Amino acid sequence: MKCNQEATLNTLLTQNILGASEPVTATAEPVPEHVLKQTKITNFVSKTPKGLQSKLNDAVASFIYSMNLPFITVENEEFKNLIKFLRPSYVPPTAKAIGGPLLQSMYEDIQLKVRNMVKGKEVVLLQDGWSTNQNHPVIAHSATINGKNYFINAVATGSEPKTAEYCQAKLENAISEIEEEYSATVIGCVTDNCNVMKAMRRNLTNLYPNIYFYGCNSHLLNLVGKDLTPNDLQQKIVKVQSHFRNGHYAAGTLQEKNGHRPIVPCDTRWNSQLDCFESLKNQVKYLEISREHGSKMPQDVRHIIEDNSIYQEVARVCNKLKPISECLDKVFMR
């Protein structure tokens, strides 16, 4: 067909050039309709259907929540440019939407999934107190089933003192919530081992004879390690570590010599006492810096660094703490 069309066109052109006396009529075969059909301009326009818009909003919100990012992130110009580059027609949700309807919707979806997974199961309830990143006190509860943890609730305590009676009331509310709203059975409750928690567990044992109340083994082992750590020795080590961690000149000098970042113990970090002592024992740069820049170093810090008996005592304490640390790691990983 294409060859016939080209032949007809050539004939027309030849006769017109030579001055044909009569007009020539083209006799080419008709062009099929599908060849003449024009492509719509809408095929070249990026569109985001309503259903896809909703899924993309959920994906963006999930990313913000999972990374604990400020909601205002979605209104950052560079973030918007990234979204526009990936899909020009998609308009991301506002910070108000991320912190409002999208958050509520995702919370309800997750709660529904948790209810389905917890329903009819036997659970161990965990209570712990902590602080938010704004340092607001919170009491949180979670349920453990077959080694998996499920968040139940968190209560902002405000100015309320965390007494045994107050914590007990919150734990009883959590037990009722699990049994009534999640249709599950609480067979055990675990807390830390402070005196307030011990008093609370004694009270609850009489009220709930079918529930086993006990202290956290990891926390207990961490307390054992803390008791085996000489307080005066730890204070000296922390003074040295803090100097090289927080002092600008000392930290900069240590970094230039490729020294390890100092570790300071923390009561809520398991094995941090041992990590702190091991850090000092393996830190060979402190003595080198003391000898080269001793005049710029506090004298008490310099005396600790240059006292050989300190390192001997640190080695002895580390030998005591290592078995506890290994045991704690095994308990914590179960």
PDB file of N, CA, C and O in Angstrom, residues 7 25-26 35 43 45 48 74 90 116 136 154 163-164 184 187 189 194 199 210-211 223 255 257 270 289 309 316:
ATOM      1  N   ALA A   7       3.986   5.847  -5.634  1.00  0.00           N
ATOM      2  CA  ALA A   7       3.924   5.890  -7.102  1.00  0.00           C
ATOM      3  C   ALA A   7       2.938   6.930  -7.588  1.00  0.00           C
ATOM      4  O   ALA A   7       3.185   7.661  -8.559  1.00  0.00           O
ATOM      5  N   THR A  25      -5.990  12.972 -11.308  1.00  0.00           N
ATOM      6  CA  THR A  25      -6.687  12.560 -10.081  1.00  0.00           C
ATOM      7  C   THR A  25      -5.938  11.409  -9.427  1.00  0.00           C
ATOM      8  O   THR A  25      -5.607  10.411 -10.096  1.00  0.00           O
ATOM      9  N   ALA A  26      -5.670  11.538  -8.118  1.00  0.00           N
ATOM     10  CA  ALA A  26      -4.949  10.476  -7.403  1.00  0.00           C
ATOM     11  C   ALA A  26      -5.849   9.271  -7.223  1.00  0.00           C
ATOM     12  O   ALA A  26      -7.044   9.405  -6.939  1.00  0.00           O
ATOM     13  N   VAL A  35      -4.667   4.460  11.220  1.00  0.00           N
ATOM     14  CA  VAL A  35      -3.469   5.227  10.895  1.00  0.00           C
ATOM     15  C   VAL A  35      -3.734   6.718  11.046  1.00  0.00           C
ATOM     16  O   VAL A  35      -2.881   7.501  11.449  1.00  0.00           O
ATOM     17  N   ASN A  43      -2.457  12.163  26.868  1.00  0.00           N
ATOM     18  CA  ASN A  43      -1.513  11.069  27.095  1.00  0.00           C
ATOM     19  C   ASN A  43      -0.137  11.565  27.513  1.00  0.00           C
ATOM     20  O   ASN A  43       0.681  10.790  28.002  1.00  0.00           O
ATOM     21  N   VAL A  45       0.222  14.193  29.594  1.00  0.00           N
ATOM     22  CA  VAL A  45       0.038  14.960  30.822  1.00  0.00           C
ATOM     23  C   VAL A  45       0.082  14.016  32.019  1.00  0.00           C
ATOM     24  O   VAL A  45      -0.601  12.987  32.044  1.00  0.00           O
ATOM     25  N   THR A  48      -2.428  12.217  38.699  1.00  0.00           N
ATOM     26  CA  THR A  48      -2.417  11.367  39.885  1.00  0.00           C
ATOM     27  C   THR A  48      -3.858  11.115  40.304  1.00  0.00           C
ATOM     28  O   THR A  48      -4.507  11.993  40.881  1.00  0.00           O
ATOM     29  N   VAL A  74       7.377  18.077  55.369  1.00  0.00           N
ATOM     30  CA  VAL A  74       6.685  17.946  54.073  1.00  0.00           C
ATOM     31  C   VAL A  74       6.515  19.288  53.380  1.00  0.00           C
ATOM     32  O   VAL A  74       6.184  19.329  52.180  1.00  0.00           O
ATOM     33  N   TYR A  90       1.870  15.008  41.558  1.00  0.00           N
ATOM     34  CA  TYR A  90       1.490  14.683  42.932  1.00  0.00           C
ATOM     35  C   TYR A  90       1.800  15.859  43.856  1.00  0.00           C
ATOM     36  O   TYR A  90       2.911  16.388  43.861  1.00  0.00           O
ATOM     37  N   ASN A 116      -6.114  -7.566  66.231  1.00  0.00           N
ATOM     38  CA  ASN A 116      -6.251  -8.857  65.553  1.00  0.00           C
ATOM     39  C   ASN A 116      -5.131  -9.817  65.942  1.00  0.00           C
ATOM     40  O   ASN A 116      -5.345 -11.029  66.029  1.00  0.00           O
ATOM     41  N   HIS A 136       9.142  15.266  78.834  1.00  0.00           N
ATOM     42  CA  HIS A 136       7.879  15.107  79.536  1.00  0.00           C
ATOM     43  C   HIS A 136       7.788  13.672  80.070  1.00  0.00           C
ATOM     44  O   HIS A 136       8.002  12.718  79.312  1.00  0.00           O
ATOM     45  N   ALA A 154       0.371   4.833  76.287  1.00  0.00           N
ATOM     46  CA  ALA A 154       1.337   5.662  77.003  1.00  0.00           C
ATOM     47  C   ALA A 154       0.564   6.778  77.684  1.00  0.00           C
ATOM     48  O   ALA A 154      -0.325   7.390  77.075  1.00  0.00           O
ATOM     49  N   THR A 163       4.389   7.359  92.386  1.00  0.00           N
ATOM     50  CA  THR A 163       4.350   6.520  93.576  1.00  0.00           C
ATOM     51  C   THR A 163       3.884   5.118  93.208  1.00  0.00           C
ATOM     52  O   THR A 163       3.404   4.873  92.089  1.00  0.00           O
ATOM     53  N   ALA A 164       4.005   4.187  94.165  1.00  0.00           N
ATOM     54  CA  ALA A 164       3.559   2.820  93.922  1.00  0.00           C
ATOM     55  C   ALA A 164       2.062   2.783  93.631  1.00  0.00           C
ATOM     56  O   ALA A 164       1.604   2.041  92.738  1.00  0.00           O
ATOM     57  N   ALA A 184      -7.747 -10.437  75.334  1.00  0.00           N
ATOM     58  CA  ALA A 184      -6.576 -11.250  75.632  1.00  0.00           C
ATOM     59  C   ALA A 184      -6.496 -11.500  77.141  1.00  0.00           C
ATOM     60  O   ALA A 184      -7.202 -10.862  77.929  1.00  0.00           O
ATOM     61  N   ILE A 187      -1.097 -12.943  81.733  1.00  0.00           N
ATOM     62  CA  ILE A 187      -0.587 -13.997  82.618  1.00  0.00           C
ATOM     63  C   ILE A 187       0.639 -13.543  83.408  1.00  0.00           C
ATOM     64  O   ILE A 187       1.070 -14.223  84.330  1.00  0.00           O
ATOM     65  N   CYS A 189       3.238  -9.775  84.498  1.00  0.00           N
ATOM     66  CA  CYS A 189       3.567  -8.351  84.386  1.00  0.00           C
ATOM     67  C   CYS A 189       5.015  -8.157  84.835  1.00  0.00           C
ATOM     68  O   CYS A 189       5.415  -8.672  85.889  1.00  0.00           O
ATOM     69  N   CYS A 194      13.207  -0.912  90.878  1.00  0.00           N
ATOM     70  CA  CYS A 194      13.334   0.145  91.879  1.00  0.00           C
ATOM     71  C   CYS A 194      12.363  -0.141  93.030  1.00  0.00           C
ATOM     72  O   CYS A 194      11.448  -0.964  92.917  1.00  0.00           O
ATOM     73  N   ALA A 199       7.267  -2.354  95.624  1.00  0.00           N
ATOM     74  CA  ALA A 199       6.080  -2.161  96.460  1.00  0.00           C
ATOM     75  C   ALA A 199       4.811  -2.383  95.644  1.00  0.00           C
ATOM     76  O   ALA A 199       3.844  -2.997  96.126  1.00  0.00           O
ATOM     77  N   ASN A 210      -3.705 -14.819  89.851  1.00  0.00           N
ATOM     78  CA  ASN A 210      -3.469 -15.590  88.624  1.00  0.00           C
ATOM     79  C   ASN A 210      -2.442 -14.944  87.687  1.00  0.00           C
ATOM     80  O   ASN A 210      -2.171 -15.464  86.606  1.00  0.00           O
ATOM     81  N   ILE A 211      -1.908 -13.791  88.100  1.00  0.00           N
ATOM     82  CA  ILE A 211      -0.910 -13.092  87.286  1.00  0.00           C
ATOM     83  C   ILE A 211       0.420 -13.101  88.021  1.00  0.00           C
ATOM     84  O   ILE A 211       0.476 -12.821  89.230  1.00  0.00           O
ATOM     85  N   LEU A 223      21.975  -3.676  87.485  1.00  0.00           N
ATOM     86  CA  LEU A 223      22.164  -3.162  88.834  1.00  0.00           C
ATOM     87  C   LEU A 223      23.301  -3.900  89.542  1.00  0.00           C
ATOM     88  O   LEU A 223      24.058  -3.305  90.316  1.00  0.00           O
ATOM     89  N   GLN A 255      40.615  13.680  68.184  1.00  0.00           N
ATOM     90  CA  GLN A 255      40.174  13.343  66.827  1.00  0.00           C
ATOM     91  C   GLN A 255      41.330  13.418  65.835  1.00  0.00           C
ATOM     92  O   GLN A 255      41.449  12.570  64.936  1.00  0.00           O
ATOM     93  N   LYS A 257      44.318  12.737  66.389  1.00  0.00           N
ATOM     94  CA  LYS A 257      45.189  11.579  66.602  1.00  0.00           C
ATOM     95  C   LYS A 257      44.453  10.256  66.341  1.00  0.00           C
ATOM     96  O   LYS A 257      44.957   9.181  66.672  1.00  0.00           O
ATOM     97  N   TRP A 270      22.422  -0.660  79.064  1.00  0.00           N
ATOM     98  CA  TRP A 270      23.013  -1.868  79.621  1.00  0.00           C
ATOM     99  C   TRP A 270      24.512  -1.929  79.321  1.00  0.00           C
ATOM    100  O   TRP A 270      24.959  -1.610  78.230  1.00  0.00           O
ATOM    101  N   ILE A 289      48.582  12.535  74.584  1.00  0.00           N
ATOM    102  CA  ILE A 289      48.104  13.925  74.588  1.00  0.00           C
ATOM    103  C   ILE A 289      48.511  14.618  75.877  1.00  0.00           C
ATOM    104  O   ILE A 289      48.884  15.804  75.881  1.00  0.00           O
ATOM    105  N   SER A 309      48.297   3.018  88.566  1.00  0.00           N
ATOM    106  CA  SER A 309      47.436   2.183  89.404  1.00  0.00           C
ATOM    107  C   SER A 309      45.970   2.252  88.967  1.00  0.00           C
ATOM    108  O   SER A 309      45.207   1.308  89.175  1.00  0.00           O
ATOM    109  N   ARG A 316      41.079  -4.858  86.652  1.00  0.00           N
ATOM    110  CA  ARG A 316      40.478  -5.788  87.623  1.00  0.00           C
ATOM    111  C   ARG A 316      38.949  -5.684  87.602  1.00  0.00           C
ATOM    112  O   ARG A 316      38.247  -6.703  87.631  1.00  0.00           O
TER     113      ARG A 316
END
